[in-house]
């Protein structure tokens, strides 16, 4: 089966390091190997990393087009729709993690601890992957301020977080990351905390 070499561009997320990754995956579908074989070396010196990537891709709970339904250019997004989209992005990150190899084998307390540590990075990756419009970030800020009023100094810090979020989404969109790369980035974020 022909393999193609792919180099993943480094992405710097808040609280993480640059992770240049390079791997190969088959150009045609193949069944996933048993879990014990993931990462093992195959007959031709090729790794089963490609099958692991396939498993990561299959773990995606929703196609990214499903998010796009509420983000059509002529569709006006209110605070309720923004909150709904943000909730979908968070829930999809949890659902994805529950479906990837090795994560379900962890103790539930460890699963919860990992997700608590990396939820914001997974949210940024999912927001970029679903092509969240950049005008949504200020609306997310408004929704957050509407949900829980805060002191002026906290508002400044909160708005700075929104600005950083928007910058990270813009950077990822500029890289034109594909679905396999997003899945690998999410796995790296989840398992390297």
mmCIF file with all atom_site columns, C-alpha atoms in Angstrom:
data_model
loop_
_atom_site.group_PDB
_atom_site.id
_atom_site.type_symbol
_atom_site.label_atom_id
_atom_site.label_alt_id
_atom_site.label_comp_id
_atom_site.label_asym_id
_atom_site.label_entity_id
_atom_site.label_seq_id
_atom_site.pdbx_PDB_ins_code
_atom_site.Cartn_x
_atom_site.Cartn_y
_atom_site.Cartn_z
_atom_site.occupancy
_atom_site.B_iso_or_equiv
_atom_site.pdbx_formal_charge
_atom_site.auth_seq_id
_atom_site.auth_comp_id
_atom_site.auth_asym_id
_atom_site.auth_atom_id
_atom_site.pdbx_PDB_model_num
ATOM 1   C CA . UNK A 1 1   ? 0.000   0.000  0.000  1.00 0.00 ? 1   UNK A CA 1
ATOM 2   C CA . UNK A 1 2   ? 1.520   3.364  -0.943 1.00 0.00 ? 2   UNK A CA 1
ATOM 3   C CA . UNK A 1 3   ? 2.354   5.759  1.864  1.00 0.00 ? 3   UNK A CA 1
ATOM 4   C CA . UNK A 1 4   ? 2.843   9.468  1.654  1.00 0.00 ? 4   UNK A CA 1
ATOM 5   C CA . UNK A 1 5   ? 5.032   11.445 3.982  1.00 0.00 ? 5   UNK A CA 1
ATOM 6   C CA . UNK A 1 6   ? 3.390   14.355 5.768  1.00 0.00 ? 6   UNK A CA 1
ATOM 7   C CA . UNK A 1 7   ? 5.059   16.959 7.918  1.00 0.00 ? 7   UNK A CA 1
ATOM 8   C CA . UNK A 1 8   ? 2.951   18.579 10.584 1.00 0.00 ? 8   UNK A CA 1
ATOM 9   C CA . UNK A 1 9   ? 3.733   22.227 11.095 1.00 0.00 ? 9   UNK A CA 1
ATOM 10  C CA . UNK A 1 10  ? 4.550   23.312 14.649 1.00 0.00 ? 10  UNK A CA 1
ATOM 11  C CA . UNK A 1 11  ? 1.740   25.088 16.446 1.00 0.00 ? 11  UNK A CA 1
ATOM 12  C CA . UNK A 1 12  ? 2.239   26.922 19.693 1.00 0.00 ? 12  UNK A CA 1
ATOM 13  C CA . UNK A 1 13  ? -0.846  26.742 21.888 1.00 0.00 ? 13  UNK A CA 1
ATOM 14  C CA . UNK A 1 14  ? -1.145  28.448 25.271 1.00 0.00 ? 14  UNK A CA 1
ATOM 15  C CA . UNK A 1 15  ? 0.620   26.328 27.868 1.00 0.00 ? 15  UNK A CA 1
ATOM 16  C CA . UNK A 1 16  ? 2.284   24.047 25.334 1.00 0.00 ? 16  UNK A CA 1
ATOM 17  C CA . UNK A 1 17  ? 5.483   23.822 23.324 1.00 0.00 ? 17  UNK A CA 1
ATOM 18  C CA . UNK A 1 18  ? 6.065   23.585 19.587 1.00 0.00 ? 18  UNK A CA 1
ATOM 19  C CA . UNK A 1 19  ? 5.676   19.975 18.461 1.00 0.00 ? 19  UNK A CA 1
ATOM 20  C CA . UNK A 1 20  ? 6.923   19.369 14.917 1.00 0.00 ? 20  UNK A CA 1
ATOM 21  C CA . UNK A 1 21  ? 5.641   15.924 14.012 1.00 0.00 ? 21  UNK A CA 1
ATOM 22  C CA . UNK A 1 22  ? 6.181   13.969 10.865 1.00 0.00 ? 22  UNK A CA 1
ATOM 23  C CA . UNK A 1 23  ? 4.423   10.768 9.977  1.00 0.00 ? 23  UNK A CA 1
ATOM 24  C CA . UNK A 1 24  ? 3.186   8.684  7.085  1.00 0.00 ? 24  UNK A CA 1
ATOM 25  C CA . UNK A 1 25  ? -0.279  7.374  6.405  1.00 0.00 ? 25  UNK A CA 1
ATOM 26  C CA . UNK A 1 26  ? -1.668  5.176  3.661  1.00 0.00 ? 26  UNK A CA 1
ATOM 27  C CA . UNK A 1 27  ? -3.405  6.741  0.707  1.00 0.00 ? 27  UNK A CA 1
ATOM 28  C CA . UNK A 1 28  ? -6.081  4.017  0.815  1.00 0.00 ? 28  UNK A CA 1
ATOM 29  C CA . UNK A 1 29  ? -8.230  2.837  3.733  1.00 0.00 ? 29  UNK A CA 1
ATOM 30  C CA . UNK A 1 30  ? -7.004  -0.068 5.795  1.00 0.00 ? 30  UNK A CA 1
ATOM 31  C CA . UNK A 1 31  ? -8.453  -1.704 8.912  1.00 0.00 ? 31  UNK A CA 1
ATOM 32  C CA . UNK A 1 32  ? -6.938  -0.501 12.199 1.00 0.00 ? 32  UNK A CA 1
ATOM 33  C CA . UNK A 1 33  ? -4.377  -2.770 13.858 1.00 0.00 ? 33  UNK A CA 1
ATOM 34  C CA . UNK A 1 34  ? -4.998  -4.220 17.301 1.00 0.00 ? 34  UNK A CA 1
ATOM 35  C CA . UNK A 1 35  ? -4.174  -1.736 20.045 1.00 0.00 ? 35  UNK A CA 1
ATOM 36  C CA . UNK A 1 36  ? -1.010  -3.597 20.959 1.00 0.00 ? 36  UNK A CA 1
ATOM 37  C CA . UNK A 1 37  ? 0.302   -3.044 17.435 1.00 0.00 ? 37  UNK A CA 1
ATOM 38  C CA . UNK A 1 38  ? -0.153  0.720  17.415 1.00 0.00 ? 38  UNK A CA 1
ATOM 39  C CA . UNK A 1 39  ? 3.303   2.262  17.158 1.00 0.00 ? 39  UNK A CA 1
ATOM 40  C CA . UNK A 1 40  ? 4.924   -1.059 16.221 1.00 0.00 ? 40  UNK A CA 1
ATOM 41  C CA . UNK A 1 41  ? 7.084   -1.338 13.121 1.00 0.00 ? 41  UNK A CA 1
ATOM 42  C CA . UNK A 1 42  ? 5.548   -3.158 10.143 1.00 0.00 ? 42  UNK A CA 1
ATOM 43  C CA . UNK A 1 43  ? 7.068   -5.387 7.468  1.00 0.00 ? 43  UNK A CA 1
ATOM 44  C CA . UNK A 1 44  ? 8.411   -2.652 5.198  1.00 0.00 ? 44  UNK A CA 1
ATOM 45  C CA . UNK A 1 45  ? 9.706   -0.482 8.020  1.00 0.00 ? 45  UNK A CA 1
ATOM 46  C CA . UNK A 1 46  ? 6.470   1.543  7.992  1.00 0.00 ? 46  UNK A CA 1
ATOM 47  C CA . UNK A 1 47  ? 4.880   2.169  11.349 1.00 0.00 ? 47  UNK A CA 1
ATOM 48  C CA . UNK A 1 48  ? 1.312   1.598  12.311 1.00 0.00 ? 48  UNK A CA 1
ATOM 49  C CA . UNK A 1 49  ? 1.121   5.279  13.128 1.00 0.00 ? 49  UNK A CA 1
ATOM 50  C CA . UNK A 1 50  ? -1.110  5.638  10.089 1.00 0.00 ? 50  UNK A CA 1
ATOM 51  C CA . UNK A 1 51  ? -3.668  3.330  11.678 1.00 0.00 ? 51  UNK A CA 1
ATOM 52  C CA . UNK A 1 52  ? -3.496  5.333  14.871 1.00 0.00 ? 52  UNK A CA 1
ATOM 53  C CA . UNK A 1 53  ? -4.253  8.489  12.896 1.00 0.00 ? 53  UNK A CA 1
ATOM 54  C CA . UNK A 1 54  ? -7.204  6.700  11.293 1.00 0.00 ? 54  UNK A CA 1
ATOM 55  C CA . UNK A 1 55  ? -8.498  5.815  14.751 1.00 0.00 ? 55  UNK A CA 1
ATOM 56  C CA . UNK A 1 56  ? -8.125  9.433  15.849 1.00 0.00 ? 56  UNK A CA 1
ATOM 57  C CA . UNK A 1 57  ? -10.067 10.599 12.794 1.00 0.00 ? 57  UNK A CA 1
ATOM 58  C CA . UNK A 1 58  ? -12.836 8.054  13.363 1.00 0.00 ? 58  UNK A CA 1
ATOM 59  C CA . UNK A 1 59  ? -13.181 9.293  16.938 1.00 0.00 ? 59  UNK A CA 1
ATOM 60  C CA . UNK A 1 60  ? -14.430 12.694 15.744 1.00 0.00 ? 60  UNK A CA 1
ATOM 61  C CA . UNK A 1 61  ? -18.044 12.809 16.957 1.00 0.00 ? 61  UNK A CA 1
ATOM 62  C CA . UNK A 1 62  ? -19.349 15.263 14.361 1.00 0.00 ? 62  UNK A CA 1
ATOM 63  C CA . UNK A 1 63  ? -18.280 16.296 10.900 1.00 0.00 ? 63  UNK A CA 1
ATOM 64  C CA . UNK A 1 64  ? -17.029 19.885 10.908 1.00 0.00 ? 64  UNK A CA 1
ATOM 65  C CA . UNK A 1 65  ? -19.801 20.747 8.452  1.00 0.00 ? 65  UNK A CA 1
ATOM 66  C CA . UNK A 1 66  ? -22.317 20.210 11.257 1.00 0.00 ? 66  UNK A CA 1
ATOM 67  C CA . UNK A 1 67  ? -20.884 23.190 13.128 1.00 0.00 ? 67  UNK A CA 1
ATOM 68  C CA . UNK A 1 68  ? -21.054 25.269 9.989  1.00 0.00 ? 68  UNK A CA 1
ATOM 69  C CA . UNK A 1 69  ? -24.852 25.012 9.867  1.00 0.00 ? 69  UNK A CA 1
ATOM 70  C CA . UNK A 1 70  ? -25.206 27.768 12.429 1.00 0.00 ? 70  UNK A CA 1
ATOM 71  C CA . UNK A 1 71  ? -22.406 29.859 10.899 1.00 0.00 ? 71  UNK A CA 1
ATOM 72  C CA . UNK A 1 72  ? -23.656 30.639 7.420  1.00 0.00 ? 72  UNK A CA 1
ATOM 73  C CA . UNK A 1 73  ? -22.526 34.088 6.188  1.00 0.00 ? 73  UNK A CA 1
ATOM 74  C CA . UNK A 1 74  ? -26.086 35.452 6.107  1.00 0.00 ? 74  UNK A CA 1
ATOM 75  C CA . UNK A 1 75  ? -27.014 33.866 9.444  1.00 0.00 ? 75  UNK A CA 1
ATOM 76  C CA . UNK A 1 76  ? -27.000 36.303 12.369 1.00 0.00 ? 76  UNK A CA 1
ATOM 77  C CA . UNK A 1 77  ? -25.623 34.691 15.507 1.00 0.00 ? 77  UNK A CA 1
ATOM 78  C CA . UNK A 1 78  ? -27.065 35.792 18.802 1.00 0.00 ? 78  UNK A CA 1
ATOM 79  C CA . UNK A 1 79  ? -25.648 35.177 22.252 1.00 0.00 ? 79  UNK A CA 1
ATOM 80  C CA . UNK A 1 80  ? -27.714 31.986 22.585 1.00 0.00 ? 80  UNK A CA 1
ATOM 81  C CA . UNK A 1 81  ? -26.299 30.598 19.329 1.00 0.00 ? 81  UNK A CA 1
ATOM 82  C CA . UNK A 1 82  ? -22.758 31.530 20.370 1.00 0.00 ? 82  UNK A CA 1
ATOM 83  C CA . UNK A 1 83  ? -23.169 29.749 23.695 1.00 0.00 ? 83  UNK A CA 1
ATOM 84  C CA . UNK A 1 84  ? -24.660 26.739 21.889 1.00 0.00 ? 84  UNK A CA 1
ATOM 85  C CA . UNK A 1 85  ? -21.689 26.618 19.497 1.00 0.00 ? 85  UNK A CA 1
ATOM 86  C CA . UNK A 1 86  ? -19.184 26.908 22.348 1.00 0.00 ? 86  UNK A CA 1
ATOM 87  C CA . UNK A 1 87  ? -20.948 24.108 24.234 1.00 0.00 ? 87  UNK A CA 1
ATOM 88  C CA . UNK A 1 88  ? -20.892 21.898 21.115 1.00 0.00 ? 88  UNK A CA 1
ATOM 89  C CA . UNK A 1 89  ? -17.174 22.501 20.704 1.00 0.00 ? 89  UNK A CA 1
ATOM 90  C CA . UNK A 1 90  ? -16.490 21.537 24.322 1.00 0.00 ? 90  UNK A CA 1
ATOM 91  C CA . UNK A 1 91  ? -18.769 18.496 24.255 1.00 0.00 ? 91  UNK A CA 1
ATOM 92  C CA . UNK A 1 92  ? -17.241 17.310 21.004 1.00 0.00 ? 92  UNK A CA 1
ATOM 93  C CA . UNK A 1 93  ? -13.759 17.518 22.568 1.00 0.00 ? 93  UNK A CA 1
ATOM 94  C CA . UNK A 1 94  ? -14.887 15.311 25.451 1.00 0.00 ? 94  UNK A CA 1
ATOM 95  C CA . UNK A 1 95  ? -16.670 12.877 23.130 1.00 0.00 ? 95  UNK A CA 1
ATOM 96  C CA . UNK A 1 96  ? -13.607 12.723 20.862 1.00 0.00 ? 96  UNK A CA 1
ATOM 97  C CA . UNK A 1 97  ? -11.351 11.961 23.831 1.00 0.00 ? 97  UNK A CA 1
ATOM 98  C CA . UNK A 1 98  ? -13.694 9.199  25.001 1.00 0.00 ? 98  UNK A CA 1
ATOM 99  C CA . UNK A 1 99  ? -13.448 7.544  21.573 1.00 0.00 ? 99  UNK A CA 1
ATOM 100 C CA . UNK A 1 100 ? -9.690  7.681  20.935 1.00 0.00 ? 100 UNK A CA 1
ATOM 101 C CA . UNK A 1 101 ? -7.359  4.764  21.662 1.00 0.00 ? 101 UNK A CA 1
ATOM 102 C CA . UNK A 1 102 ? -5.954  4.418  25.182 1.00 0.00 ? 102 UNK A CA 1
ATOM 103 C CA . UNK A 1 103 ? -7.963  7.259  26.775 1.00 0.00 ? 103 UNK A CA 1
ATOM 104 C CA . UNK A 1 104 ? -10.903 5.013  27.810 1.00 0.00 ? 104 UNK A CA 1
ATOM 105 C CA . UNK A 1 105 ? -8.380  2.651  29.434 1.00 0.00 ? 105 UNK A CA 1
ATOM 106 C CA . UNK A 1 106 ? -7.431  5.353  31.954 1.00 0.00 ? 106 UNK A CA 1
ATOM 107 C CA . UNK A 1 107 ? -9.154  5.652  35.316 1.00 0.00 ? 107 UNK A CA 1
ATOM 108 C CA . UNK A 1 108 ? -12.137 8.012  35.163 1.00 0.00 ? 108 UNK A CA 1
ATOM 109 C CA . UNK A 1 109 ? -10.436 10.355 37.628 1.00 0.00 ? 109 UNK A CA 1
ATOM 110 C CA . UNK A 1 110 ? -7.398  10.532 35.336 1.00 0.00 ? 110 UNK A CA 1
ATOM 111 C CA . UNK A 1 111 ? -9.628  11.168 32.307 1.00 0.00 ? 111 UNK A CA 1
ATOM 112 C CA . UNK A 1 112 ? -11.331 14.043 34.107 1.00 0.00 ? 112 UNK A CA 1
ATOM 113 C CA . UNK A 1 113 ? -7.994  15.452 35.288 1.00 0.00 ? 113 UNK A CA 1
ATOM 114 C CA . UNK A 1 114 ? -6.544  15.389 31.754 1.00 0.00 ? 114 UNK A CA 1
ATOM 115 C CA . UNK A 1 115 ? -9.610  17.054 30.253 1.00 0.00 ? 115 UNK A CA 1
ATOM 116 C CA . UNK A 1 116 ? -9.596  19.743 32.944 1.00 0.00 ? 116 UNK A CA 1
ATOM 117 C CA . UNK A 1 117 ? -5.969  20.516 32.153 1.00 0.00 ? 117 UNK A CA 1
ATOM 118 C CA . UNK A 1 118 ? -6.347  20.760 28.375 1.00 0.00 ? 118 UNK A CA 1
ATOM 119 C CA . UNK A 1 119 ? -9.950  21.780 27.699 1.00 0.00 ? 119 UNK A CA 1
ATOM 120 C CA . UNK A 1 120 ? -8.932  25.265 26.570 1.00 0.00 ? 120 UNK A CA 1
ATOM 121 C CA . UNK A 1 121 ? -6.376  23.990 24.046 1.00 0.00 ? 121 UNK A CA 1
ATOM 122 C CA . UNK A 1 122 ? -8.891  21.464 22.689 1.00 0.00 ? 122 UNK A CA 1
ATOM 123 C CA . UNK A 1 123 ? -11.454 24.270 22.459 1.00 0.00 ? 123 UNK A CA 1
ATOM 124 C CA . UNK A 1 124 ? -9.049  26.417 20.406 1.00 0.00 ? 124 UNK A CA 1
ATOM 125 C CA . UNK A 1 125 ? -8.293  23.500 18.078 1.00 0.00 ? 125 UNK A CA 1
ATOM 126 C CA . UNK A 1 126 ? -11.990 22.659 17.642 1.00 0.00 ? 126 UNK A CA 1
ATOM 127 C CA . UNK A 1 127 ? -12.884 26.319 17.072 1.00 0.00 ? 127 UNK A CA 1
ATOM 128 C CA . UNK A 1 128 ? -10.265 26.575 14.361 1.00 0.00 ? 128 UNK A CA 1
ATOM 129 C CA . UNK A 1 129 ? -11.176 23.218 12.837 1.00 0.00 ? 129 UNK A CA 1
ATOM 130 C CA . UNK A 1 130 ? -14.845 24.122 12.496 1.00 0.00 ? 130 UNK A CA 1
ATOM 131 C CA . UNK A 1 131 ? -13.848 27.458 10.932 1.00 0.00 ? 131 UNK A CA 1
ATOM 132 C CA . UNK A 1 132 ? -15.485 29.520 13.636 1.00 0.00 ? 132 UNK A CA 1
ATOM 133 C CA . UNK A 1 133 ? -15.904 33.020 12.211 1.00 0.00 ? 133 UNK A CA 1
ATOM 134 C CA . UNK A 1 134 ? -13.529 35.461 13.839 1.00 0.00 ? 134 UNK A CA 1
ATOM 135 C CA . UNK A 1 135 ? -16.339 37.890 14.633 1.00 0.00 ? 135 UNK A CA 1
ATOM 136 C CA . UNK A 1 136 ? -17.601 35.269 17.094 1.00 0.00 ? 136 UNK A CA 1
ATOM 137 C CA . UNK A 1 137 ? -14.830 35.938 19.629 1.00 0.00 ? 137 UNK A CA 1
ATOM 138 C CA . UNK A 1 138 ? -16.201 39.341 20.711 1.00 0.00 ? 138 UNK A CA 1
ATOM 139 C CA . UNK A 1 139 ? -19.667 37.777 20.924 1.00 0.00 ? 139 UNK A CA 1
ATOM 140 C CA . UNK A 1 140 ? -18.241 35.026 23.144 1.00 0.00 ? 140 UNK A CA 1
ATOM 141 C CA . UNK A 1 141 ? -16.833 37.786 25.344 1.00 0.00 ? 141 UNK A CA 1
ATOM 142 C CA . UNK A 1 142 ? -20.212 39.510 25.484 1.00 0.00 ? 142 UNK A CA 1
ATOM 143 C CA . UNK A 1 143 ? -21.887 36.212 26.364 1.00 0.00 ? 143 UNK A CA 1
ATOM 144 C CA . UNK A 1 144 ? -19.377 35.648 29.151 1.00 0.00 ? 144 UNK A CA 1
ATOM 145 C CA . UNK A 1 145 ? -19.851 39.139 30.531 1.00 0.00 ? 145 UNK A CA 1
ATOM 146 C CA . UNK A 1 146 ? -23.626 38.788 30.274 1.00 0.00 ? 146 UNK A CA 1
ATOM 147 C CA . UNK A 1 147 ? -23.573 35.436 32.113 1.00 0.00 ? 147 UNK A CA 1
ATOM 148 C CA . UNK A 1 148 ? -21.532 36.668 35.068 1.00 0.00 ? 148 UNK A CA 1
ATOM 149 C CA . UNK A 1 149 ? -20.849 40.375 35.580 1.00 0.00 ? 149 UNK A CA 1
ATOM 150 C CA . UNK A 1 150 ? -17.344 41.050 36.919 1.00 0.00 ? 150 UNK A CA 1
ATOM 151 C CA . UNK A 1 151 ? -15.104 43.804 38.242 1.00 0.00 ? 151 UNK A CA 1
ATOM 152 C CA . UNK A 1 152 ? -13.305 46.103 35.789 1.00 0.00 ? 152 UNK A CA 1
ATOM 153 C CA . UNK A 1 153 ? -9.874  44.512 36.326 1.00 0.00 ? 153 UNK A CA 1
ATOM 154 C CA . UNK A 1 154 ? -11.323 41.059 35.654 1.00 0.00 ? 154 UNK A CA 1
ATOM 155 C CA . UNK A 1 155 ? -13.037 42.374 32.515 1.00 0.00 ? 155 UNK A CA 1
ATOM 156 C CA . UNK A 1 156 ? -9.660  43.548 31.197 1.00 0.00 ? 156 UNK A CA 1
ATOM 157 C CA . UNK A 1 157 ? -8.089  40.137 31.880 1.00 0.00 ? 157 UNK A CA 1
ATOM 158 C CA . UNK A 1 158 ? -11.109 38.371 30.362 1.00 0.00 ? 158 UNK A CA 1
ATOM 159 C CA . UNK A 1 159 ? -10.935 40.467 27.196 1.00 0.00 ? 159 UNK A CA 1
ATOM 160 C CA . UNK A 1 160 ? -7.208  39.725 26.951 1.00 0.00 ? 160 UNK A CA 1
ATOM 161 C CA . UNK A 1 161 ? -8.025  35.995 27.033 1.00 0.00 ? 161 UNK A CA 1
ATOM 162 C CA . UNK A 1 162 ? -10.557 36.515 24.226 1.00 0.00 ? 162 UNK A CA 1
ATOM 163 C CA . UNK A 1 163 ? -7.926  38.378 22.184 1.00 0.00 ? 163 UNK A CA 1
ATOM 164 C CA . UNK A 1 164 ? -5.419  35.548 22.679 1.00 0.00 ? 164 UNK A CA 1
ATOM 165 C CA . UNK A 1 165 ? -8.094  33.010 21.725 1.00 0.00 ? 165 UNK A CA 1
ATOM 166 C CA . UNK A 1 166 ? -8.853  34.929 18.543 1.00 0.00 ? 166 UNK A CA 1
ATOM 167 C CA . UNK A 1 167 ? -5.141  35.174 17.649 1.00 0.00 ? 167 UNK A CA 1
ATOM 168 C CA . UNK A 1 168 ? -4.621  31.426 18.146 1.00 0.00 ? 168 UNK A CA 1
ATOM 169 C CA . UNK A 1 169 ? -7.622  30.572 15.954 1.00 0.00 ? 169 UNK A CA 1
ATOM 170 C CA . UNK A 1 170 ? -6.346  32.964 13.262 1.00 0.00 ? 170 UNK A CA 1
ATOM 171 C CA . UNK A 1 171 ? -2.868  31.371 13.345 1.00 0.00 ? 171 UNK A CA 1
ATOM 172 C CA . UNK A 1 172 ? -4.271  27.861 12.995 1.00 0.00 ? 172 UNK A CA 1
ATOM 173 C CA . UNK A 1 173 ? -6.549  28.895 10.137 1.00 0.00 ? 173 UNK A CA 1
ATOM 174 C CA . UNK A 1 174 ? -3.579  30.477 8.355  1.00 0.00 ? 174 UNK A CA 1
ATOM 175 C CA . UNK A 1 175 ? -1.729  27.137 8.514  1.00 0.00 ? 175 UNK A CA 1
ATOM 176 C CA . UNK A 1 176 ? -4.544  25.357 6.619  1.00 0.00 ? 176 UNK A CA 1
ATOM 177 C CA . UNK A 1 177 ? -4.365  22.371 8.956  1.00 0.00 ? 177 UNK A CA 1
ATOM 178 C CA . UNK A 1 178 ? -6.262  19.316 7.672  1.00 0.00 ? 178 UNK A CA 1
ATOM 179 C CA . UNK A 1 179 ? -8.467  16.907 9.655  1.00 0.00 ? 179 UNK A CA 1
ATOM 180 C CA . UNK A 1 180 ? -5.681  14.369 10.268 1.00 0.00 ? 180 UNK A CA 1
ATOM 181 C CA . UNK A 1 181 ? -3.367  17.097 11.540 1.00 0.00 ? 181 UNK A CA 1
ATOM 182 C CA . UNK A 1 182 ? -6.072  18.455 13.864 1.00 0.00 ? 182 UNK A CA 1
ATOM 183 C CA . UNK A 1 183 ? -6.646  14.970 15.269 1.00 0.00 ? 183 UNK A CA 1
ATOM 184 C CA . UNK A 1 184 ? -2.915  14.501 15.857 1.00 0.00 ? 184 UNK A CA 1
ATOM 185 C CA . UNK A 1 185 ? -2.592  17.925 17.467 1.00 0.00 ? 185 UNK A CA 1
ATOM 186 C CA . UNK A 1 186 ? -5.499  17.154 19.798 1.00 0.00 ? 186 UNK A CA 1
ATOM 187 C CA . UNK A 1 187 ? -3.933  13.821 20.781 1.00 0.00 ? 187 UNK A CA 1
ATOM 188 C CA . UNK A 1 188 ? -0.584  15.525 21.411 1.00 0.00 ? 188 UNK A CA 1
ATOM 189 C CA . UNK A 1 189 ? -2.274  18.164 23.564 1.00 0.00 ? 189 UNK A CA 1
ATOM 190 C CA . UNK A 1 190 ? -4.251  15.548 25.498 1.00 0.00 ? 190 UNK A CA 1
ATOM 191 C CA . UNK A 1 191 ? -1.432  13.104 26.172 1.00 0.00 ? 191 UNK A CA 1
ATOM 192 C CA . UNK A 1 192 ? 1.503   15.464 26.787 1.00 0.00 ? 192 UNK A CA 1
ATOM 193 C CA . UNK A 1 193 ? 0.226   17.295 29.843 1.00 0.00 ? 193 UNK A CA 1
#
